Amino acid sequence: MNKKTEKRFSRMNSFLIVFAVTMLMLLLCSCGKKQEPEAPVGMPNPIHECTEEELGKATGISLAAPAGASDAKYCYIGSDNTVISQVTFTLDGKKYCYRAQPTSCLSIEASVDENASAKDLASALSDCTNVGAALAGMYYKWECISLIDIAERDAVVAFNEGKEGFVSWLDVAPGILYSLSVEKGASQTLLTDSAEACFVPLQGEAG
């Protein structure tokens, strides 16, 4: 092997050594990085999975899936006075999300005024700033919006026929805002009947 070849061979070995060391360093760096789970979009953290009984104890708000529902999952989201209680379930092939939140942390007049009605909630639906839509996590241009009542509580229902929709109602005495949403098959009858089946007033029926 002549000197020229030896020189070239030596240079190649040096290059391979540097390349190998560089790759090893990159591998070690990537192994050292801890992958953080992504936070759910549009929802406060942390999320605490729990049982139905644990949900009531932790939040003071009892939510339950209606009779005949399956795959019920309970959790509460956030902490302190921003906590949201939630149960998701499947009923007649449709997936529902049922939520409740104390009105003490909501910046809406209807949450603190005993004379407030669903009209206050409906007035902001057009630009999706309504807390009912926010609690349901649904921001759509709605084809249908109606003022109704759920167990004699003022409510607003918004939906796109046969697609997504939600119903939100205000229980003024204990100060709780509720929402029930569905991703498909929505209609006023479906949402109203489902909400009536889910809702158990904390202080009894409205007088």
PDB file of N, CA, C and O in Angstrom, residues 67-115:
ATOM      1  N   ALA A  67     -80.505   5.247  32.530  1.00  0.00           N
ATOM      2  CA  ALA A  67     -80.781   3.809  32.454  1.00  0.00           C
ATOM      3  C   ALA A  67     -80.641   3.321  31.017  1.00  0.00           C
ATOM      4  O   ALA A  67     -81.079   3.993  30.079  1.00  0.00           O
ATOM      5  N   GLY A  68     -80.013   2.183  30.850  1.00  0.00           N
ATOM      6  CA  GLY A  68     -79.838   1.612  29.517  1.00  0.00           C
ATOM      7  C   GLY A  68     -78.554   2.027  28.833  1.00  0.00           C
ATOM      8  O   GLY A  68     -78.211   1.500  27.765  1.00  0.00           O
ATOM      9  N   ALA A  69     -77.814   2.977  29.422  1.00  0.00           N
ATOM     10  CA  ALA A  69     -76.559   3.448  28.818  1.00  0.00           C
ATOM     11  C   ALA A  69     -75.449   2.433  29.063  1.00  0.00           C
ATOM     12  O   ALA A  69     -75.489   1.651  30.015  1.00  0.00           O
ATOM     13  N   SER A  70     -74.449   2.459  28.194  1.00  0.00           N
ATOM     14  CA  SER A  70     -73.298   1.570  28.346  1.00  0.00           C
ATOM     15  C   SER A  70     -72.007   2.375  28.213  1.00  0.00           C
ATOM     16  O   SER A  70     -72.029   3.541  27.810  1.00  0.00           O
ATOM     17  N   ASP A  71     -70.899   1.743  28.565  1.00  0.00           N
ATOM     18  CA  ASP A  71     -69.571   2.332  28.426  1.00  0.00           C
ATOM     19  C   ASP A  71     -69.457   3.689  29.133  1.00  0.00           C
ATOM     20  O   ASP A  71     -68.868   4.625  28.611  1.00  0.00           O
ATOM     21  N   ALA A  72     -70.043   3.783  30.326  1.00  0.00           N
ATOM     22  CA  ALA A  72     -70.001   5.045  31.077  1.00  0.00           C
ATOM     23  C   ALA A  72     -68.605   5.257  31.674  1.00  0.00           C
ATOM     24  O   ALA A  72     -68.052   4.351  32.302  1.00  0.00           O
ATOM     25  N   LYS A  73     -68.065   6.463  31.478  1.00  0.00           N
ATOM     26  CA  LYS A  73     -66.748   6.809  32.018  1.00  0.00           C
ATOM     27  C   LYS A  73     -66.852   8.155  32.730  1.00  0.00           C
ATOM     28  O   LYS A  73     -67.358   9.125  32.166  1.00  0.00           O
ATOM     29  N   TYR A  74     -66.344   8.210  33.963  1.00  0.00           N
ATOM     30  CA  TYR A  74     -66.471   9.392  34.797  1.00  0.00           C
ATOM     31  C   TYR A  74     -65.110  10.060  34.999  1.00  0.00           C
ATOM     32  O   TYR A  74     -64.073   9.395  35.082  1.00  0.00           O
ATOM     33  N   CYS A  75     -65.123  11.388  35.082  1.00  0.00           N
ATOM     34  CA  CYS A  75     -63.906  12.123  35.403  1.00  0.00           C
ATOM     35  C   CYS A  75     -64.276  13.537  35.831  1.00  0.00           C
ATOM     36  O   CYS A  75     -65.404  13.989  35.619  1.00  0.00           O
ATOM     37  N   TYR A  76     -63.324  14.213  36.465  1.00  0.00           N
ATOM     38  CA  TYR A  76     -63.478  15.651  36.677  1.00  0.00           C
ATOM     39  C   TYR A  76     -62.225  16.322  36.177  1.00  0.00           C
ATOM     40  O   TYR A  76     -61.128  15.774  36.212  1.00  0.00           O
ATOM     41  N   ILE A  77     -62.414  17.526  35.655  1.00  0.00           N
ATOM     42  CA  ILE A  77     -61.363  18.218  34.914  1.00  0.00           C
ATOM     43  C   ILE A  77     -61.070  19.554  35.583  1.00  0.00           C
ATOM     44  O   ILE A  77     -61.973  20.313  35.885  1.00  0.00           O
ATOM     45  N   GLY A  78     -59.806  19.836  35.779  1.00  0.00           N
ATOM     46  CA  GLY A  78     -59.421  21.083  36.419  1.00  0.00           C
ATOM     47  C   GLY A  78     -59.337  20.917  37.921  1.00  0.00           C
ATOM     48  O   GLY A  78     -59.269  19.796  38.446  1.00  0.00           O
ATOM     49  N   SER A  79     -59.342  22.030  38.633  1.00  0.00           N
ATOM     50  CA  SER A  79     -59.224  21.987  40.088  1.00  0.00           C
ATOM     51  C   SER A  79     -59.892  23.210  40.704  1.00  0.00           C
ATOM     52  O   SER A  79     -60.217  24.173  40.016  1.00  0.00           O
ATOM     53  N   ASP A  80     -60.069  23.158  42.010  1.00  0.00           N
ATOM     54  CA  ASP A  80     -60.666  24.247  42.783  1.00  0.00           C
ATOM     55  C   ASP A  80     -62.034  24.631  42.218  1.00  0.00           C
ATOM     56  O   ASP A  80     -62.832  23.773  41.896  1.00  0.00           O
ATOM     57  N   ASN A  81     -62.272  25.947  42.034  1.00  0.00           N
ATOM     58  CA  ASN A  81     -63.610  26.375  41.605  1.00  0.00           C
ATOM     59  C   ASN A  81     -63.789  26.353  40.089  1.00  0.00           C
ATOM     60  O   ASN A  81     -64.817  26.763  39.584  1.00  0.00           O
ATOM     61  N   THR A  82     -62.788  25.863  39.341  1.00  0.00           N
ATOM     62  CA  THR A  82     -62.934  25.769  37.885  1.00  0.00           C
ATOM     63  C   THR A  82     -63.259  24.344  37.443  1.00  0.00           C
ATOM     64  O   THR A  82     -63.261  24.055  36.258  1.00  0.00           O
ATOM     65  N   VAL A  83     -63.483  23.462  38.396  1.00  0.00           N
ATOM     66  CA  VAL A  83     -63.654  22.050  38.065  1.00  0.00           C
ATOM     67  C   VAL A  83     -64.903  21.786  37.228  1.00  0.00           C
ATOM     68  O   VAL A  83     -65.950  22.400  37.424  1.00  0.00           O
ATOM     69  N   ILE A  84     -64.763  20.894  36.253  1.00  0.00           N
ATOM     70  CA  ILE A  84     -65.869  20.442  35.413  1.00  0.00           C
ATOM     71  C   ILE A  84     -66.082  18.959  35.693  1.00  0.00           C
ATOM     72  O   ILE A  84     -65.143  18.164  35.637  1.00  0.00           O
ATOM     73  N   SER A  85     -67.313  18.588  36.022  1.00  0.00           N
ATOM     74  CA  SER A  85     -67.672  17.178  36.215  1.00  0.00           C
ATOM     75  C   SER A  85     -68.118  16.616  34.868  1.00  0.00           C
ATOM     76  O   SER A  85     -68.800  17.304  34.102  1.00  0.00           O
ATOM     77  N   GLN A  86     -67.763  15.368  34.585  1.00  0.00           N
ATOM     78  CA  GLN A  86     -68.098  14.812  33.266  1.00  0.00           C
ATOM     79  C   GLN A  86     -68.373  13.315  33.333  1.00  0.00           C
ATOM     80  O   GLN A  86     -67.709  12.579  34.058  1.00  0.00           O
ATOM     81  N   VAL A  87     -69.357  12.894  32.559  1.00  0.00           N
ATOM     82  CA  VAL A  87     -69.571  11.468  32.307  1.00  0.00           C
ATOM     83  C   VAL A  87     -69.866  11.314  30.816  1.00  0.00           C
ATOM     84  O   VAL A  87     -70.653  12.068  30.242  1.00  0.00           O
ATOM     85  N   THR A  88     -69.181  10.395  30.181  1.00  0.00           N
ATOM     86  CA  THR A  88     -69.459  10.060  28.784  1.00  0.00           C
ATOM     87  C   THR A  88     -70.096   8.675  28.761  1.00  0.00           C
ATOM     88  O   THR A  88     -69.763   7.809  29.589  1.00  0.00           O
ATOM     89  N   PHE A  89     -71.008   8.469  27.821  1.00  0.00           N
ATOM     90  CA  PHE A  89     -71.690   7.178  27.750  1.00  0.00           C
ATOM     91  C   PHE A  89     -72.253   6.975  26.348  1.00  0.00           C
ATOM     92  O   PHE A  89     -72.332   7.912  25.537  1.00  0.00           O
ATOM     93  N   THR A  90     -72.645   5.749  26.077  1.00  0.00           N
ATOM     94  CA  THR A  90     -73.272   5.394  24.797  1.00  0.00           C
ATOM     95  C   THR A  90     -74.700   4.943  25.068  1.00  0.00           C
ATOM     96  O   THR A  90     -74.946   4.162  25.990  1.00  0.00           O
ATOM     97  N   LEU A  91     -75.629   5.465  24.276  1.00  0.00           N
ATOM     98  CA  LEU A  91     -77.039   5.102  24.426  1.00  0.00           C
ATOM     99  C   LEU A  91     -77.659   5.017  23.039  1.00  0.00           C
ATOM    100  O   LEU A  91     -77.566   5.977  22.252  1.00  0.00           O
ATOM    101  N   ASP A  92     -78.260   3.879  22.734  1.00  0.00           N
ATOM    102  CA  ASP A  92     -78.888   3.645  21.423  1.00  0.00           C
ATOM    103  C   ASP A  92     -77.925   3.947  20.275  1.00  0.00           C
ATOM    104  O   ASP A  92     -78.296   4.548  19.255  1.00  0.00           O
ATOM    105  N   GLY A  93     -76.664   3.554  20.464  1.00  0.00           N
ATOM    106  CA  GLY A  93     -75.664   3.702  19.401  1.00  0.00           C
ATOM    107  C   GLY A  93     -75.081   5.092  19.262  1.00  0.00           C
ATOM    108  O   GLY A  93     -74.263   5.337  18.378  1.00  0.00           O
ATOM    109  N   LYS A  94     -75.482   6.027  20.125  1.00  0.00           N
ATOM    110  CA  LYS A  94     -74.971   7.402  20.053  1.00  0.00           C
ATOM    111  C   LYS A  94     -74.108   7.699  21.274  1.00  0.00           C
ATOM    112  O   LYS A  94     -74.426   7.286  22.391  1.00  0.00           O
ATOM    113  N   LYS A  95     -73.031   8.439  21.059  1.00  0.00           N
ATOM    114  CA  LYS A  95     -72.120   8.784  22.148  1.00  0.00           C
ATOM    115  C   LYS A  95     -72.458  10.167  22.700  1.00  0.00           C
ATOM    116  O   LYS A  95     -72.559  11.133  21.950  1.00  0.00           O
ATOM    117  N   TYR A  96     -72.619  10.246  24.005  1.00  0.00           N
ATOM    118  CA  TYR A  96     -72.986  11.486  24.679  1.00  0.00           C
ATOM    119  C   TYR A  96     -71.870  11.942  25.625  1.00  0.00           C
ATOM    120  O   TYR A  96     -71.100  11.124  26.139  1.00  0.00           O
ATOM    121  N   CYS A  97     -71.850  13.249  25.853  1.00  0.00           N
ATOM    122  CA  CYS A  97     -70.958  13.823  26.854  1.00  0.00           C
ATOM    123  C   CYS A  97     -71.807  14.733  27.749  1.00  0.00           C
ATOM    124  O   CYS A  97     -72.403  15.704  27.269  1.00  0.00           O
ATOM    125  N   TYR A  98     -71.868  14.403  29.024  1.00  0.00           N
ATOM    126  CA  TYR A  98     -72.696  15.114  30.004  1.00  0.00           C
ATOM    127  C   TYR A  98     -71.761  15.819  30.982  1.00  0.00           C
ATOM    128  O   TYR A  98     -70.906  15.183  31.600  1.00  0.00           O
ATOM    129  N   ARG A  99     -71.895  17.152  31.101  1.00  0.00           N
ATOM    130  CA  ARG A  99     -70.986  17.936  31.932  1.00  0.00           C
ATOM    131  C   ARG A  99     -71.744  18.891  32.852  1.00  0.00           C
ATOM    132  O   ARG A  99     -72.860  19.300  32.554  1.00  0.00           O
ATOM    133  N   ALA A 100     -71.078  19.271  33.930  1.00  0.00           N
ATOM    134  CA  ALA A 100     -71.623  20.267  34.854  1.00  0.00           C
ATOM    135  C   ALA A 100     -70.474  21.080  35.431  1.00  0.00           C
ATOM    136  O   ALA A 100     -69.370  20.567  35.618  1.00  0.00           O
ATOM    137  N   GLN A 101     -70.759  22.363  35.690  1.00  0.00           N
ATOM    138  CA  GLN A 101     -69.737  23.257  36.231  1.00  0.00           C
ATOM    139  C   GLN A 101     -70.384  24.290  37.151  1.00  0.00           C
ATOM    140  O   GLN A 101     -71.439  24.832  36.823  1.00  0.00           O
ATOM    141  N   PRO A 102     -69.770  24.581  38.309  1.00  0.00           N
ATOM    142  CA  PRO A 102     -70.311  25.627  39.189  1.00  0.00           C
ATOM    143  C   PRO A 102     -70.324  26.971  38.465  1.00  0.00           C
ATOM    144  O   PRO A 102     -69.377  27.310  37.747  1.00  0.00           O
ATOM    145  N   THR A 103     -71.389  27.735  38.642  1.00  0.00           N
ATOM    146  CA  THR A 103     -71.479  29.026  37.956  1.00  0.00           C
ATOM    147  C   THR A 103     -70.620  30.101  38.606  1.00  0.00           C
ATOM    148  O   THR A 103     -70.439  31.172  38.043  1.00  0.00           O
ATOM    149  N   SER A 104     -70.062  29.810  39.779  1.00  0.00           N
ATOM    150  CA  SER A 104     -69.241  30.807  40.482  1.00  0.00           C
ATOM    151  C   SER A 104     -68.004  31.205  39.687  1.00  0.00           C
ATOM    152  O   SER A 104     -67.461  32.285  39.873  1.00  0.00           O
ATOM    153  N   CYS A 105     -67.568  30.331  38.762  1.00  0.00           N
ATOM    154  CA  CYS A 105     -66.364  30.643  37.990  1.00  0.00           C
ATOM    155  C   CYS A 105     -66.693  31.084  36.568  1.00  0.00           C
ATOM    156  O   CYS A 105     -65.803  31.232  35.731  1.00  0.00           O
ATOM    157  N   LEU A 106     -67.980  31.303  36.269  1.00  0.00           N
ATOM    158  CA  LEU A 106     -68.373  31.669  34.909  1.00  0.00           C
ATOM    159  C   LEU A 106     -68.745  33.145  34.834  1.00  0.00           C
ATOM    160  O   LEU A 106     -69.501  33.639  35.654  1.00  0.00           O
ATOM    161  N   SER A 107     -68.208  33.820  33.835  1.00  0.00           N
ATOM    162  CA  SER A 107     -68.496  35.248  33.671  1.00  0.00           C
ATOM    163  C   SER A 107     -69.729  35.431  32.796  1.00  0.00           C
ATOM    164  O   SER A 107     -69.645  35.799  31.636  1.00  0.00           O
ATOM    165  N   ILE A 108     -70.875  35.120  33.375  1.00  0.00           N
ATOM    166  CA  ILE A 108     -72.137  35.311  32.657  1.00  0.00           C
ATOM    167  C   ILE A 108     -73.190  35.762  33.656  1.00  0.00           C
ATOM    168  O   ILE A 108     -73.288  35.242  34.770  1.00  0.00           O
ATOM    169  N   GLU A 109     -73.965  36.738  33.280  1.00  0.00           N
ATOM    170  CA  GLU A 109     -74.966  37.315  34.173  1.00  0.00           C
ATOM    171  C   GLU A 109     -75.982  36.273  34.622  1.00  0.00           C
ATOM    172  O   GLU A 109     -76.440  36.270  35.756  1.00  0.00           O
ATOM    173  N   ALA A 110     -76.305  35.348  33.720  1.00  0.00           N
ATOM    174  CA  ALA A 110     -77.320  34.342  34.034  1.00  0.00           C
ATOM    175  C   ALA A 110     -76.886  33.402  35.144  1.00  0.00           C
ATOM    176  O   ALA A 110     -77.708  32.744  35.752  1.00  0.00           O
ATOM    177  N   SER A 111     -75.606  33.355  35.434  1.00  0.00           N
ATOM    178  CA  SER A 111     -75.128  32.426  36.448  1.00  0.00           C
ATOM    179  C   SER A 111     -75.330  32.950  37.869  1.00  0.00           C
ATOM    180  O   SER A 111     -75.257  32.201  38.816  1.00  0.00           O
ATOM    181  N   VAL A 112     -75.576  34.234  38.020  1.00  0.00           N
ATOM    182  CA  VAL A 112     -75.703  34.796  39.361  1.00  0.00           C
ATOM    183  C   VAL A 112     -77.037  35.512  39.588  1.00  0.00           C
ATOM    184  O   VAL A 112     -77.392  35.813  40.717  1.00  0.00           O
ATOM    185  N   ASP A 113     -77.768  35.786  38.531  1.00  0.00           N
ATOM    186  CA  ASP A 113     -79.038  36.501  38.638  1.00  0.00           C
ATOM    187  C   ASP A 113     -80.182  35.498  38.760  1.00  0.00           C
ATOM    188  O   ASP A 113     -80.403  34.682  37.877  1.00  0.00           O
ATOM    189  N   GLU A 114     -80.903  35.540  39.858  1.00  0.00           N
ATOM    190  CA  GLU A 114     -81.984  34.578  40.073  1.00  0.00           C
ATOM    191  C   GLU A 114     -83.110  34.717  39.057  1.00  0.00           C
ATOM    192  O   GLU A 114     -83.890  33.803  38.853  1.00  0.00           O
ATOM    193  N   ASN A 115     -83.205  35.871  38.414  1.00  0.00           N
ATOM    194  CA  ASN A 115     -84.251  36.088  37.420  1.00  0.00           C
ATOM    195  C   ASN A 115     -83.768  35.821  35.993  1.00  0.00           C
ATOM    196  O   ASN A 115     -84.469  36.076  35.025  1.00  0.00           O
TER     197      ASN A 115
END
